[in-house]
Coordinates of C-alpha atoms and ligand atoms in Angstrom, one line a residue:
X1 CA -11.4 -59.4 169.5
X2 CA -7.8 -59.2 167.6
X3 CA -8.7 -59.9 164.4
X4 CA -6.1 -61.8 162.1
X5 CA -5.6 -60.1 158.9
X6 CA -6.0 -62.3 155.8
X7 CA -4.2 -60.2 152.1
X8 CA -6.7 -61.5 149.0
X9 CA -4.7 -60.7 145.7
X10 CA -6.5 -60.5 142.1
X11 CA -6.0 -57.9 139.1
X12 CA -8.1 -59.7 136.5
X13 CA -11.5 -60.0 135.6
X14 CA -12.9 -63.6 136.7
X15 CA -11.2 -63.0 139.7
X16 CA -13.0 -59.9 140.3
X17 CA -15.7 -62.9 140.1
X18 CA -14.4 -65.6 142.2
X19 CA -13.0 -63.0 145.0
X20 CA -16.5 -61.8 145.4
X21 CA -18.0 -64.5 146.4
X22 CA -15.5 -65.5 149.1
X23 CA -15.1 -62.1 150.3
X24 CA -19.0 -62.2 151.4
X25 CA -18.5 -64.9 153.6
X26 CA -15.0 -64.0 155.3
X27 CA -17.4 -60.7 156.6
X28 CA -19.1 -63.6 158.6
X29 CA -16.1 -64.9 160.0
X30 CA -15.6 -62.6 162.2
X31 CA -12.2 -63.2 163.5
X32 CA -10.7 -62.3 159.9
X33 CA -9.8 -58.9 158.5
X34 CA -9.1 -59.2 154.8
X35 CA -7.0 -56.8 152.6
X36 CA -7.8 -56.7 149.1
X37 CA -4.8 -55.9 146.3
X38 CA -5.7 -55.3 143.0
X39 CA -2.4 -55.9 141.3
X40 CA -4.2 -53.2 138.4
X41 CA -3.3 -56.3 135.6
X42 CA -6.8 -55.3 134.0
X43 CA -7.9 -51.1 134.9
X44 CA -10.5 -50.3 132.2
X45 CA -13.2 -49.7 133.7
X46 CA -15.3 -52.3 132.3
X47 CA -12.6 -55.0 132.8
X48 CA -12.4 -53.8 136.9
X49 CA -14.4 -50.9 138.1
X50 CA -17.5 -52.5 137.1
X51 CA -17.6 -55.5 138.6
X52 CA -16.5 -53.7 142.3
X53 CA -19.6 -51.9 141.5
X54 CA -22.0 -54.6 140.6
X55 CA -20.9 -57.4 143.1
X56 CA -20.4 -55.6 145.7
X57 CA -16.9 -55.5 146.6
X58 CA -14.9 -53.4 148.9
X59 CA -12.6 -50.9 147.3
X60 CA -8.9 -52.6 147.7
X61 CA -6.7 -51.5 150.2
X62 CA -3.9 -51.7 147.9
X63 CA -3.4 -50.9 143.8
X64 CA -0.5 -52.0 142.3
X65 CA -1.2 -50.0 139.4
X66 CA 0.8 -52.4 137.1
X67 CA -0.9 -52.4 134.0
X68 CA -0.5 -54.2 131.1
X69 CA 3.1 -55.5 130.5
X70 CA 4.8 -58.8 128.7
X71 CA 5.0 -61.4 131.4
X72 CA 8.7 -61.0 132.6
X73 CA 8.1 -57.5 133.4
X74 CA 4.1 -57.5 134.4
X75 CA 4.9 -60.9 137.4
X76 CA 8.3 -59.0 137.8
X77 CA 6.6 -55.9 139.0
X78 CA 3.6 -57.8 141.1
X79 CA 6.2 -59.2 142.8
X80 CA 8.5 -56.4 143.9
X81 CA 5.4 -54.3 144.9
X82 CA 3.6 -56.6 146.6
X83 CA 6.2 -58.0 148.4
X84 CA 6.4 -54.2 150.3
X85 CA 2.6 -55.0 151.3
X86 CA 3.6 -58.3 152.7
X87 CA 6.2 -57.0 154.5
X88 CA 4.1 -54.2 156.3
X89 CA 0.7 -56.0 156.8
X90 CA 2.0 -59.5 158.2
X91 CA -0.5 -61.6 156.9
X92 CA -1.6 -65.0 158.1
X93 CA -1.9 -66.1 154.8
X94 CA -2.7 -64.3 151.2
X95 CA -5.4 -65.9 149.1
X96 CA -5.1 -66.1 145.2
X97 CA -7.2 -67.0 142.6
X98 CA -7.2 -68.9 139.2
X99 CA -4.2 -69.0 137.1
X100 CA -2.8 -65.4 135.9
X101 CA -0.1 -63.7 136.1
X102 CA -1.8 -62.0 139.5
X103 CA -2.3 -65.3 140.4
X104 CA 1.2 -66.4 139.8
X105 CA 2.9 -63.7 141.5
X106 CA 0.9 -63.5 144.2
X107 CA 1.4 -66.9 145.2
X108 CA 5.4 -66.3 144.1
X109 CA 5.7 -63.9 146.6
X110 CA 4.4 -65.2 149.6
X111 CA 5.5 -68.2 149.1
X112 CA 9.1 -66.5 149.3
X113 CA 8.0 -64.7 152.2
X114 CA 6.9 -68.1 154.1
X115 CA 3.8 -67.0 154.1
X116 CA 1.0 -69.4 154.1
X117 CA -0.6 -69.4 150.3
X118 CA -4.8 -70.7 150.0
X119 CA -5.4 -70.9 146.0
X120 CA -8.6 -70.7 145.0
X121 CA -9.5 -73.2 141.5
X122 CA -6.3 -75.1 142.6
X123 CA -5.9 -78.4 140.5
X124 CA -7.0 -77.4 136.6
X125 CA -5.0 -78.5 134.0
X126 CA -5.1 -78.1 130.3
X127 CA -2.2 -80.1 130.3
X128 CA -0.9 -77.7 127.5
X129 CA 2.2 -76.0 128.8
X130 CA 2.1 -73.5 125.7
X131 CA -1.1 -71.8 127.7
X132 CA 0.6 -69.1 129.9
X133 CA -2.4 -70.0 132.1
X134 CA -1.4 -73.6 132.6
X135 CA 2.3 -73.0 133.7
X136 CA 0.4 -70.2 136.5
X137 CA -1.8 -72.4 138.0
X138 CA 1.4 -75.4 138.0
X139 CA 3.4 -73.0 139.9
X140 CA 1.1 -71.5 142.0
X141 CA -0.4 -74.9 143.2
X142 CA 2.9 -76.4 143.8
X143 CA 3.4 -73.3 146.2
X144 CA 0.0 -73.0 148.0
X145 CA -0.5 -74.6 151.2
X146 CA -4.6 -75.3 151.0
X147 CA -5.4 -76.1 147.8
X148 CA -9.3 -75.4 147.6
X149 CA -10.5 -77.3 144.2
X150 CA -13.4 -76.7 142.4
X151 CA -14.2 -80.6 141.2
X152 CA -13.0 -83.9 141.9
X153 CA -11.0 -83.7 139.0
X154 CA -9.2 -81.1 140.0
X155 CA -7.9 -83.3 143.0
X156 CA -7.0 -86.2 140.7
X157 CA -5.1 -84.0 139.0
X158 CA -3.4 -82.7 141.9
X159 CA -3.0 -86.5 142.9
X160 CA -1.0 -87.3 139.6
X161 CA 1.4 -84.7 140.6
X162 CA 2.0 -85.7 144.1
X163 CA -0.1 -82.8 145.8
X164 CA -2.1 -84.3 148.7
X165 CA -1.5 -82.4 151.8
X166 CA -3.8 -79.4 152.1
X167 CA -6.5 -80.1 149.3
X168 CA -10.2 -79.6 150.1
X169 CA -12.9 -80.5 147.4
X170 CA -15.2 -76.9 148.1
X171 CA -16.9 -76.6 144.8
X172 CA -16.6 -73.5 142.0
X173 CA -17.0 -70.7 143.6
X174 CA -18.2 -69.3 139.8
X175 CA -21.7 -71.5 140.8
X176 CA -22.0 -69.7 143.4
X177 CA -21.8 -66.2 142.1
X178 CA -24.0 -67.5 139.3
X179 CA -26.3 -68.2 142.0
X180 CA -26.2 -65.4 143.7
X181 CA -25.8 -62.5 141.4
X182 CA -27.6 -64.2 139.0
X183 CA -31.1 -63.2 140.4
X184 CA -32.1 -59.7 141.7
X185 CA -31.8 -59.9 145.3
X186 CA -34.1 -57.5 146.0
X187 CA -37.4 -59.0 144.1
X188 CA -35.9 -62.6 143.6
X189 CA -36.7 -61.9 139.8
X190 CA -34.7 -64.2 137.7
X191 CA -32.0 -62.4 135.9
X192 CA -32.4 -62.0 132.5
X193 CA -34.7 -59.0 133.8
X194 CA -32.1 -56.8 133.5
X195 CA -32.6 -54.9 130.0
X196 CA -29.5 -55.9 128.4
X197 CA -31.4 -57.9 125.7
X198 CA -33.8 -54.8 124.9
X199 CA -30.9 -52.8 124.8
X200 CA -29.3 -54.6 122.4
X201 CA -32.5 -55.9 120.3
X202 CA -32.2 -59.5 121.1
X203 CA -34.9 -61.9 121.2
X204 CA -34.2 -64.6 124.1
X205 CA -32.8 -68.1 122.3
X206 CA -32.4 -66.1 119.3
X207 CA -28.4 -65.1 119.4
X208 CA -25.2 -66.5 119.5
X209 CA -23.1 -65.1 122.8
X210 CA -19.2 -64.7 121.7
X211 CA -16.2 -64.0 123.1
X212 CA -12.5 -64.5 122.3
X213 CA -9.4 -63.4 124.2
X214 CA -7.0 -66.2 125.1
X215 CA -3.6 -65.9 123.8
X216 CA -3.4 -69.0 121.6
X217 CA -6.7 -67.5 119.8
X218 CA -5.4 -64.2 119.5
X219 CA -1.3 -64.4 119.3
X220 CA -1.0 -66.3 116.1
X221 CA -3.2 -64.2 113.1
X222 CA -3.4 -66.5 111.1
X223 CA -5.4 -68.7 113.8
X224 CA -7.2 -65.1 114.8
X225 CA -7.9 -64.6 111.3
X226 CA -9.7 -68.2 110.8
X227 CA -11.5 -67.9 113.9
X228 CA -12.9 -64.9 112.9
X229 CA -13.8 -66.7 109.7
X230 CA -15.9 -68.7 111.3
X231 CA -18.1 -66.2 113.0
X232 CA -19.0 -65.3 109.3
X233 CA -20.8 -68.5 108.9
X234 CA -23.1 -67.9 111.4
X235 CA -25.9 -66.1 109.3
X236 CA -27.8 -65.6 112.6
X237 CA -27.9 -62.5 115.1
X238 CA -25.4 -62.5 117.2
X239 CA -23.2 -60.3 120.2
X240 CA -19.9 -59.9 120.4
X241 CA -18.3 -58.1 123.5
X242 CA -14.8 -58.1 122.5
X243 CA -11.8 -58.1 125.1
X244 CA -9.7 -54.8 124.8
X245 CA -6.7 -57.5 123.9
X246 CA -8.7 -58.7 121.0
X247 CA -9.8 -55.1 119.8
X248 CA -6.4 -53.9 119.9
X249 CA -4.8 -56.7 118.0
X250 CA -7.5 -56.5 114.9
X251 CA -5.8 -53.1 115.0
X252 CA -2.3 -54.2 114.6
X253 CA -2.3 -55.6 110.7
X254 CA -4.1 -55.1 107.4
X255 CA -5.1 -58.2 107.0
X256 CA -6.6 -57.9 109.9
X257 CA -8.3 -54.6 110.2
X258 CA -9.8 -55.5 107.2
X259 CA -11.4 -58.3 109.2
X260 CA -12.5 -56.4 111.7
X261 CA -13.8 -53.8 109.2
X262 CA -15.6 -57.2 108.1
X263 CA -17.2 -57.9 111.2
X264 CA -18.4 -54.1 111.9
X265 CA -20.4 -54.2 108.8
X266 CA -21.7 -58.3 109.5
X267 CA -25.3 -57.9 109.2
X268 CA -26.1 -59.6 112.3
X269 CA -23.4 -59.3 113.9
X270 CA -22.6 -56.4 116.9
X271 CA -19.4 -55.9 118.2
X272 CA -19.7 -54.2 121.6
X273 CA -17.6 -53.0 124.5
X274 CA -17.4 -56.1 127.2
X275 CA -20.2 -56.2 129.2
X276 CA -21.1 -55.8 133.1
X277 CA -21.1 -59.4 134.7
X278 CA -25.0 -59.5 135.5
X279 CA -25.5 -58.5 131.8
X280 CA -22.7 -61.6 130.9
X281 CA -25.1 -63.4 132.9
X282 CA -28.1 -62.1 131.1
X283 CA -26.8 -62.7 127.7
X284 CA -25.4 -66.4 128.9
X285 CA -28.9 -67.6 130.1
X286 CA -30.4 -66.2 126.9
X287 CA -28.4 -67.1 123.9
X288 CA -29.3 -69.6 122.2
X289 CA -25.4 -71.1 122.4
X290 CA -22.5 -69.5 123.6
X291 CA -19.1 -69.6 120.7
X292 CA -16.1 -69.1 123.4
X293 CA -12.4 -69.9 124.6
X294 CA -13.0 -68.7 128.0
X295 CA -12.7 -70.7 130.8
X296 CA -15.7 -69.3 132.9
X297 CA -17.6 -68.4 130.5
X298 CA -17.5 -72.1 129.5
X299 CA -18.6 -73.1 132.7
X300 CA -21.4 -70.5 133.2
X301 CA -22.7 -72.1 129.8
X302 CA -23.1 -75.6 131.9
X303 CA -24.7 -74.0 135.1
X304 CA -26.8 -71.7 132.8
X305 CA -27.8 -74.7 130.5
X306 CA -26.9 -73.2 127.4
X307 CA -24.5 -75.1 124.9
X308 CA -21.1 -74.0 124.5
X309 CA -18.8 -74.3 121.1
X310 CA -15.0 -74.4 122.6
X311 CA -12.9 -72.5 120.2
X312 CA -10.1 -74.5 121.9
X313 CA -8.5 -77.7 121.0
X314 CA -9.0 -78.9 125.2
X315 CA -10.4 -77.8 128.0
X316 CA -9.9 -77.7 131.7
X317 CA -13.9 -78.5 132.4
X318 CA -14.0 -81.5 131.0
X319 CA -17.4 -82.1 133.0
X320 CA -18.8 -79.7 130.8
X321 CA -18.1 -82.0 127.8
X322 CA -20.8 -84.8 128.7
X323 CA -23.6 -85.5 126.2
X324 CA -21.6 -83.0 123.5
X325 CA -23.5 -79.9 126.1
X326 CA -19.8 -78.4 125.0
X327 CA -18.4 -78.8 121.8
X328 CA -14.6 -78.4 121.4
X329 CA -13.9 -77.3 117.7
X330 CA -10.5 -75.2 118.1
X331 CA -10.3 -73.1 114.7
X332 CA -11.6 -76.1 112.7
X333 CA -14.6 -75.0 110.4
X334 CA -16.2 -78.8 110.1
X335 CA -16.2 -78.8 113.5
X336 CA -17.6 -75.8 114.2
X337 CA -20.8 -76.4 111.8
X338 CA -21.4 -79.6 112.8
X339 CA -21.7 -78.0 116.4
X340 CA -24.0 -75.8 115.0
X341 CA -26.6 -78.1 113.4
X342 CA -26.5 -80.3 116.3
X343 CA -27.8 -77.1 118.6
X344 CA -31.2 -77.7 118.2
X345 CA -31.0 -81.3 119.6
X346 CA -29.2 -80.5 122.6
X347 CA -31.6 -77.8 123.6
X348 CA -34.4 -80.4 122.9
X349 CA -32.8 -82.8 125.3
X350 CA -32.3 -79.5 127.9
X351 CA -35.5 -78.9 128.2
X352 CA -36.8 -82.2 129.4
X353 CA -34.3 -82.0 132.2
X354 CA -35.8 -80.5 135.5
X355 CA -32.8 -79.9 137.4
X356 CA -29.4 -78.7 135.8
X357 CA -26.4 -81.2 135.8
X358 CA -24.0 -79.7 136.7
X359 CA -24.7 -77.9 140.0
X360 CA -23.8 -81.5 142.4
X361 CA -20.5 -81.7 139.9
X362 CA -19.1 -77.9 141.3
X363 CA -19.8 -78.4 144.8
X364 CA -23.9 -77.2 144.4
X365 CA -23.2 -73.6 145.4
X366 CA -21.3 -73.9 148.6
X367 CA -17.9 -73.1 147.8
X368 CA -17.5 -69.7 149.1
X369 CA -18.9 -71.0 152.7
X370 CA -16.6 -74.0 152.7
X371 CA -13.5 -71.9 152.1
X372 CA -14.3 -68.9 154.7
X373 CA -14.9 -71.9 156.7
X374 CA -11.7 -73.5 156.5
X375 CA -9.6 -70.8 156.6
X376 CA -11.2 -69.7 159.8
X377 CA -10.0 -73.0 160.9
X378 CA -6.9 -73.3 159.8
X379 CA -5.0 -69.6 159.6
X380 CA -5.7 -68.2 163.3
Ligands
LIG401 C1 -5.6 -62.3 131.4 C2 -5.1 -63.7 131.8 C3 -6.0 -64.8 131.3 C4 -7.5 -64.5 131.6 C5 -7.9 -63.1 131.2 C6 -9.2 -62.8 131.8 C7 -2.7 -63.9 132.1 C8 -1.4 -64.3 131.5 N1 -3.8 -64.0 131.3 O1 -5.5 -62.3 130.0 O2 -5.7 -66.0 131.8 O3 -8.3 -65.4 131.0 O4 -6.9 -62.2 131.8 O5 -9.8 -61.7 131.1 O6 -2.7 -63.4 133.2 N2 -6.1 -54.6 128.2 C9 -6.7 -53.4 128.2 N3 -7.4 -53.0 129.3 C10 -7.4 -53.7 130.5 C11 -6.8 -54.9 130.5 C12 -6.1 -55.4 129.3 O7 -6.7 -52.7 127.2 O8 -8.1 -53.3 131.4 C13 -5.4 -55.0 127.0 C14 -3.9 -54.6 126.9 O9 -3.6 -54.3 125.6 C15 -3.2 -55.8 127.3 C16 -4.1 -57.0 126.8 O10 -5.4 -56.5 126.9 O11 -1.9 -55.9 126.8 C17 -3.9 -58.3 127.6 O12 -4.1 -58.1 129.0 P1 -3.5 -59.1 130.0 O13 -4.0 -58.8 131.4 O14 -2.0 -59.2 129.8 O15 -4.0 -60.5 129.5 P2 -5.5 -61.0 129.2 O16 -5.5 -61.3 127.8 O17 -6.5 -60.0 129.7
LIG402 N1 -17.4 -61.6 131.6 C1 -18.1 -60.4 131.8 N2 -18.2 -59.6 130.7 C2 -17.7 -59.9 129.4 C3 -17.0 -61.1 129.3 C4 -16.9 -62.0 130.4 O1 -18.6 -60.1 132.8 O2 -17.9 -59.1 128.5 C5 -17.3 -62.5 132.8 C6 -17.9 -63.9 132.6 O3 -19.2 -63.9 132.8 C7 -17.0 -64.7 133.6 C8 -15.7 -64.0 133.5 O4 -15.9 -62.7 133.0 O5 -17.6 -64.6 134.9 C9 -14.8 -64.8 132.6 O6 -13.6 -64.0 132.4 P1 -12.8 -64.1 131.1 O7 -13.5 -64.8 130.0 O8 -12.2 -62.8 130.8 O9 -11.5 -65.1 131.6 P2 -11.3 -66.6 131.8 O10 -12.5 -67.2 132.6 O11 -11.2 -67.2 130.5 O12 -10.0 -66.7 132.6

């Protein structure tokens, strides 16, 4: 059988996520031969290596090798050397995922290249242009010819902009790997068996889970520096696996050293390397609320059932906000203890809920079927 060859592009972490699951199911449609490129935008090896490891993944075909660069240069250089892959492998289409700069140049370049362009999480919007995310996933939706979107908002949104031709409803392809990573496969033991709480001394619902790495956290230090703040009112155990951009900007001023000389010696805090994604998953299911500005890790909250403070102003996942299940409090310190004594009511009102939310909102696990699905379909 001639099999049409499909290029999937990502380079950053969640995509190392999202690709996973899809890539399982184009292996069942066998008429497809997909060719990974890791554009190399993340290459420590807990920020890539790891996750190839744990979920599975092929080894790509293709490294970009481009490392970490200001935008200009780091979409320039995507471009130029994945246009040279396009050009040799002929793809029927090339597949991108969420909203970085991967996902920007990707799209970019085969969109020059009249190739046809599926993204994956098409339709989120922050509607905050000064998020280098939300000018990606703009761009790269008003490129791509099948829009798959995670939530019926995400098609409104698309709707308000005029983008109705090639949109598909699929459901979050992060429930699905939640589902499926999320037990062990072998023994169908739920998840948090995994030793990452014993390794780290944690008592299940005892911890806060935190993590900060989005550029409108982390650019500005004075907004860095009262975010931090705020961890220090936490007086409870708590884990910290810290994004290299984070870690290397505490290094970058006094004031800010100082801070993260600070959270070293918190009591109950620990700062740690980032983790493997079934021990993210581990630590998510356990904490007893996740402190965050990242956009899956806010969602994994929801499907987990564990509340979420937003250390943003907005958020794309609005469904996530229902019932206050996820606070947003930005860098506001009120906001951010208020969300902390109301904790113990929201769990009360989890746990006489049989059946999470949020899995019928995201499409209930499906997505990765739906889109192998489709683009069997439609790119022959
Ligand atoms: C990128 C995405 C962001 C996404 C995040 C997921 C863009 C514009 N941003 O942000 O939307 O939420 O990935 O984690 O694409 N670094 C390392 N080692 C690595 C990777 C990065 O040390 O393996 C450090 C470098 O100092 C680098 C900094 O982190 O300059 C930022 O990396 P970059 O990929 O530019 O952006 P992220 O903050 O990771
Ligand atoms: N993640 C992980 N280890 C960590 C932090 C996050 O495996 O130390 C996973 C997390 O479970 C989610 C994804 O990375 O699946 C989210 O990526 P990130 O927060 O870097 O980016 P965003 O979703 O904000 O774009």
């Amino acid at each position: 059988m001639r099999q049409i060859p499909i290029v999937t592009v990502i380079g950053a972490r969640p995509q190392f996520v999202k690709a996973a699951v899809v890539s399982r199911e184009l292996t069942r449609q066998e008429q497809i031969r997909e060719i990974l490129v890791h554009t190399g935008q993340h290459y420590d090896y807990e920020m890539s290596a790891v996750f190839f490891k744990e979920l599975g993944l092929r080894a790509p075909q293709y490294n970009l090798e481009v490392g970490s660069k200001p935008h200009g240069e780091q979409t320039a250089e995507i471009l130029a050397k994945l246009e040279r892959v396009l050009v040799k492998e002929k793809p029927a289409g090339v597949i991108v995922y969420g909203d970085t700069n991967s996902t920007l140049a990707g799209a970019l370049c085969a969109g020059k290249l009249h190739i046809p362009v599926a993204h994956v999480e098409a339709g989120l919007r922050s509607w905050n242009r000064r998020m280098p995310e939300e000018i990606n996933r703009v761009v790269a939706d008003h490129i791509a010819d099948i829009l798959f979107c995670p939530t019926a908002t995400a098609v409104r949104n698309l709707e308000t902009e005029g983008i109705q031709r090639g949109v598909f409803n699929v459901g979050d392809v992060m429930l699905d790997a939640a589902l499926i990573f999320g037990k062990d496969g072998a023994t169908k033991k739920a998840f948090f068996a995994n030793g990452v709480l014993q390794r780290y001394g944690l008592a299940a619902k005892g911890y806060f889970l935190i993590t900060i790495h989005r550029a409108e956290n982390t650019d500005d230090p004075d907004r860095l520096h009262r975010l931090l703040e705020l961890l220090l009112e936490l007086h409870a155990p708590a884990i910290f696996p810290m994004h290299p951009r984070l870690g290397k900007l505490l290094a970058m001023s006094r004031r800010l050293r100082k801070m993260r000389l600070q959270l070293q010696n918190w009591p109950d805090l620990q700062v740690v390397q980032p983790v493997s994604y079934l021990e993210m998953l581990a630590l998510e299911k356990n904490a007893r609320a996740i402190i965050t500005d990242s956009g899956g890790v806010q969602k994994e909250a929801f499907f987990l059932q564990t509340p979420c403070i937003t250390l943003r102003q907005e958020t794309e996942w609005i469904e996530t906000l229902a019932d206050g299940f996820n606070a947003l409090v930005g860098a506001d310190k009120k906001k951010f203890l208020r969300a902390i004594s109301r904790l113990d009511k929201i769990r009360a009102r989890l746990a006489g809920q049989k059946k999470p939310e949020g899995f019928a909102l995201f499409g209930g696990g499906k997505a990765g079927a739906r889109i192998a699905r489709i683009l069997a379909r439609v790119w022959r």
